[in-house]
CSV table of N, CA and C in Angstrom, one decimal:
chain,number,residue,atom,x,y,z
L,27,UNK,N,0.8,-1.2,0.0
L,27,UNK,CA,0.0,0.0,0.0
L,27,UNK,C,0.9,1.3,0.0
L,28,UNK,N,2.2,1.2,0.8
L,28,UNK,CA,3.0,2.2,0.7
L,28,UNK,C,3.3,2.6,-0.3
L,29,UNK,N,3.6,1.9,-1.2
L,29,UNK,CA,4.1,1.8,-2.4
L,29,UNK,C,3.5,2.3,-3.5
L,30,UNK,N,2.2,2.0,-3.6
L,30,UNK,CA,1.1,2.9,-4.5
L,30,UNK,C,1.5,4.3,-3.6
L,31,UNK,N,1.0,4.9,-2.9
L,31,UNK,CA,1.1,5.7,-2.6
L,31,UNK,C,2.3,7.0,-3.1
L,32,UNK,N,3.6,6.2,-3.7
L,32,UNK,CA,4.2,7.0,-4.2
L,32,UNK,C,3.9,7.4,-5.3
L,33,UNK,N,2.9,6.8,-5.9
L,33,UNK,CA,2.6,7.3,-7.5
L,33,UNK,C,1.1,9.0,-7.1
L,34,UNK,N,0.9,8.9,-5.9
L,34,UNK,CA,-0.3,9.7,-5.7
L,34,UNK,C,-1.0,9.2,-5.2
L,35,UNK,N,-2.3,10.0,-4.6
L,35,UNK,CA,-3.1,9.6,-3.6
L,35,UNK,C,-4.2,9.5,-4.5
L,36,UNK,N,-5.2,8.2,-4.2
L,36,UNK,CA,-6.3,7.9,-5.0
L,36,UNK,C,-7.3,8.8,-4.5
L,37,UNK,N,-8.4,9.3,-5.1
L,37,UNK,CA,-9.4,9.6,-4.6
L,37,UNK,C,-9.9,8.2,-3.5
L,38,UNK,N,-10.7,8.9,-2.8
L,38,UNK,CA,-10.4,8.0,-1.7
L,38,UNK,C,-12.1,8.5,-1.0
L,39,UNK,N,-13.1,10.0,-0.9
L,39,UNK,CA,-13.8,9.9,-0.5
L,39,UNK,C,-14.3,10.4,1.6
L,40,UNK,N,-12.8,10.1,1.8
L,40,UNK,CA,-13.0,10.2,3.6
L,40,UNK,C,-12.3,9.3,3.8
L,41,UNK,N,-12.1,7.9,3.1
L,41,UNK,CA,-12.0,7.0,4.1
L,41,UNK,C,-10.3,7.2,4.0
L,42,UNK,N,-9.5,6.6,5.1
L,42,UNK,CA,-7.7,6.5,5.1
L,42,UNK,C,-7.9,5.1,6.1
L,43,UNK,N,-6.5,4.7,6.0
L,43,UNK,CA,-6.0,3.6,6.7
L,43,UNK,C,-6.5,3.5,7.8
L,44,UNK,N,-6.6,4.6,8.8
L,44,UNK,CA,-7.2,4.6,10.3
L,44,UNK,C,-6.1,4.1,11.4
L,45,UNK,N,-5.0,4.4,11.0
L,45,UNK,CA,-3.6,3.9,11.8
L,45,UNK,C,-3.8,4.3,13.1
L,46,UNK,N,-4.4,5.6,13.4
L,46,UNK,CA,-4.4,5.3,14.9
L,46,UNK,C,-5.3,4.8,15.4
L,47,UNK,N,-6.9,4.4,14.7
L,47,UNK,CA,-7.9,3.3,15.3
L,47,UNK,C,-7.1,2.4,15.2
L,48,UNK,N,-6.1,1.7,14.5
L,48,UNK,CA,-5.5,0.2,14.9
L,48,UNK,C,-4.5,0.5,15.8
L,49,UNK,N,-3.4,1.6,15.8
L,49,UNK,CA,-3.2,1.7,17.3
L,49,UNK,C,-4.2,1.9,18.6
L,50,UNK,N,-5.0,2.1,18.6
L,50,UNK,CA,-6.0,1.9,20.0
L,50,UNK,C,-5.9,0.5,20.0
L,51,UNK,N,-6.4,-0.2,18.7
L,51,UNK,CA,-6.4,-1.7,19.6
L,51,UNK,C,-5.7,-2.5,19.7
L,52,UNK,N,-4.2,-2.0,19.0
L,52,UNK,CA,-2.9,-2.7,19.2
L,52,UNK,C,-2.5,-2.4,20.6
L,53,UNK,N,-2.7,-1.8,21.2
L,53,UNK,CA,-2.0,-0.9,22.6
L,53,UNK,C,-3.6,-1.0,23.7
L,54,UNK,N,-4.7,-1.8,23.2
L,54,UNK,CA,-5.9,-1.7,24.3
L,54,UNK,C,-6.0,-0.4,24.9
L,55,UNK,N,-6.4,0.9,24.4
L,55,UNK,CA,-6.4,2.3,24.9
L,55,UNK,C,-7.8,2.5,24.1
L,56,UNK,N,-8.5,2.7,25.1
L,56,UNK,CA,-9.9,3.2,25.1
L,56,UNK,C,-10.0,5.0,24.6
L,57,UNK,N,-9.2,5.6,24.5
L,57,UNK,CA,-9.2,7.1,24.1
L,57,UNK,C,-8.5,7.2,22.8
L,58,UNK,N,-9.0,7.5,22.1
L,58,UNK,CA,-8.1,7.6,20.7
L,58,UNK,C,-6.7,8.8,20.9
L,59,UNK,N,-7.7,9.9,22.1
L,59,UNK,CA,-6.0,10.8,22.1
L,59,UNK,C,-5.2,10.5,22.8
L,60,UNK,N,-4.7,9.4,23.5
L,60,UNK,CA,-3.9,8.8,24.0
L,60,UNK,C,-2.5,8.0,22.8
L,61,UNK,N,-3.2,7.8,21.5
L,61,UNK,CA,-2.5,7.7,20.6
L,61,UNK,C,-2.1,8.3,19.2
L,62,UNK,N,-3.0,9.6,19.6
L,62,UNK,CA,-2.5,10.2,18.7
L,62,UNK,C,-1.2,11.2,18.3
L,63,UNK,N,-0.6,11.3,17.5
L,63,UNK,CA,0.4,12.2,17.3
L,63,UNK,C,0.7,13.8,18.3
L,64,UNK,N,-0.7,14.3,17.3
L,64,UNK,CA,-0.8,15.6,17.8
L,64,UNK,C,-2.0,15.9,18.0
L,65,UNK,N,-2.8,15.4,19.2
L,65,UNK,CA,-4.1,15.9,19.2
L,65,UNK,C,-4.6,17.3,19.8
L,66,UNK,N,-5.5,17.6,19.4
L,66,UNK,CA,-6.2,18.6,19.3
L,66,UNK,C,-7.5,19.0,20.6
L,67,UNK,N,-7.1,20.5,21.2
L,67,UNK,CA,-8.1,20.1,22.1
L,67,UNK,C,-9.6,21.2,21.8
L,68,UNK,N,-10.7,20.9,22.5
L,68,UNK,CA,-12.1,21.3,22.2
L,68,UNK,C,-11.9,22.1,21.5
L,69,UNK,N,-10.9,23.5,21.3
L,69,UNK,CA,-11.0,24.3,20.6
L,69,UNK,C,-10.2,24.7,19.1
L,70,UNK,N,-10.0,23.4,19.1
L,70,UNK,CA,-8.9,22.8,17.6
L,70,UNK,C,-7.1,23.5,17.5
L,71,UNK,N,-7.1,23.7,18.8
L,71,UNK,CA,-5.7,24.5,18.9
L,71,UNK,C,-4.9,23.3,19.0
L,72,UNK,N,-3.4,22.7,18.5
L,72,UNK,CA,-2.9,21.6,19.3
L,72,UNK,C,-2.1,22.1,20.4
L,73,UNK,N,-1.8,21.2,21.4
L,73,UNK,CA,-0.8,21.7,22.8
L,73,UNK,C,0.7,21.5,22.7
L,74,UNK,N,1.1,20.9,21.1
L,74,UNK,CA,2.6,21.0,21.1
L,74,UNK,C,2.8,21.5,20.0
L,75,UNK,N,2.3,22.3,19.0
L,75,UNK,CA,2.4,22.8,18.1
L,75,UNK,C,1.8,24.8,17.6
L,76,UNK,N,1.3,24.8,18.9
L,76,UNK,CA,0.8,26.4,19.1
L,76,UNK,C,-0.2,26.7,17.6
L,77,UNK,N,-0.7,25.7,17.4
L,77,UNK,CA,-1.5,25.9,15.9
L,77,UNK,C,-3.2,25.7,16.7
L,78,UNK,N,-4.0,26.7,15.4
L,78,UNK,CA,-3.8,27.7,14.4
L,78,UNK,C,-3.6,29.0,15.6
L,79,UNK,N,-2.1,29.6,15.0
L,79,UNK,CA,-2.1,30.9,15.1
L,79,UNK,C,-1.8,31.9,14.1
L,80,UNK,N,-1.8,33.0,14.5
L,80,UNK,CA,-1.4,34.5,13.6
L,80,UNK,C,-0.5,34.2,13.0
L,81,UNK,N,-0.4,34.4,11.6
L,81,UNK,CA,1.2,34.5,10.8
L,81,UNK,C,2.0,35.8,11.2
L,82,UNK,N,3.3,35.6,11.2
L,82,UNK,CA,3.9,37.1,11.6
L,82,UNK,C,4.1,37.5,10.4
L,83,UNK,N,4.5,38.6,10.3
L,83,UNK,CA,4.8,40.0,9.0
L,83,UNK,C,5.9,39.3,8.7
L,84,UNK,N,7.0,38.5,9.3
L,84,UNK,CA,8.0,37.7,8.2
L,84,UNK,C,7.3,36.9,7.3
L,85,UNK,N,6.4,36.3,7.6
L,85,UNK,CA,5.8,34.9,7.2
L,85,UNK,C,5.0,35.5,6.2
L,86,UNK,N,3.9,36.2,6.0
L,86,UNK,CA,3.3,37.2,5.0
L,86,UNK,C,4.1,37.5,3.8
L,87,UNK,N,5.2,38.4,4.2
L,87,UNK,CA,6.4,38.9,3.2
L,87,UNK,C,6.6,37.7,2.8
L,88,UNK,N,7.1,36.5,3.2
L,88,UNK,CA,7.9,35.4,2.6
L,88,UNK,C,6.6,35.1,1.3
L,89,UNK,N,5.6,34.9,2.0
L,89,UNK,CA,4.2,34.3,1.0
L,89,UNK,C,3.6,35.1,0.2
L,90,UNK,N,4.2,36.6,0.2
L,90,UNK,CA,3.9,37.6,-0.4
L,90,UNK,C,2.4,37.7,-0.3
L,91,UNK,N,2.3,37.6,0.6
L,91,UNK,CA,0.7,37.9,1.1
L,91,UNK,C,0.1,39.6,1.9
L,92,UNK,N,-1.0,40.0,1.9
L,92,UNK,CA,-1.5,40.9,2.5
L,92,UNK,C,-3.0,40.8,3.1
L,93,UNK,N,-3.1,41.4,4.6
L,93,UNK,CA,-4.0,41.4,5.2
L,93,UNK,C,-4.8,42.3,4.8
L,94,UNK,N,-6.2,42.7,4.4
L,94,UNK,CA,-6.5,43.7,4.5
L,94,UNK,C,-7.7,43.4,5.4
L,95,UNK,N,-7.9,44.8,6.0
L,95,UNK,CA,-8.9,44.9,7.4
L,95,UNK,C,-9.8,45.5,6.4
């Protein structure tokens, strides 16, 4: 499966492998965020990656982007 995958990702619909539902029940853990990577809390912010926040004025200039209010 890895392997197709280097040619590109099929339409697909929603569905993916679900690697961390098979880690829940490789590891018997009743919470799925116990296994996830980087999960996310009630407010969709994650706790080790300070996301989503503000881009700074470096990060804009690099994207050549502009705010307008």
């Amino acid at each position: 499966m890895l392997e197709a995958f280097t040619y590109g990702v099929p339409p697909h619909g929603g569905i993916a492998p679900g690697i961390d539902r098979l880690l829940m029940v490789l590891f018997n853990e009743p919470n799925l965020r116990e296994v996830m990577a980087f999960p996310a809390i009630a407010s969709g912010q994650t706790s080790v990656m300070d996301a989503p926040s503000a881009a700074t004025d470096e990060q804009l200039r690099e994207l050549h982007l502009k705010i307008v209010k």
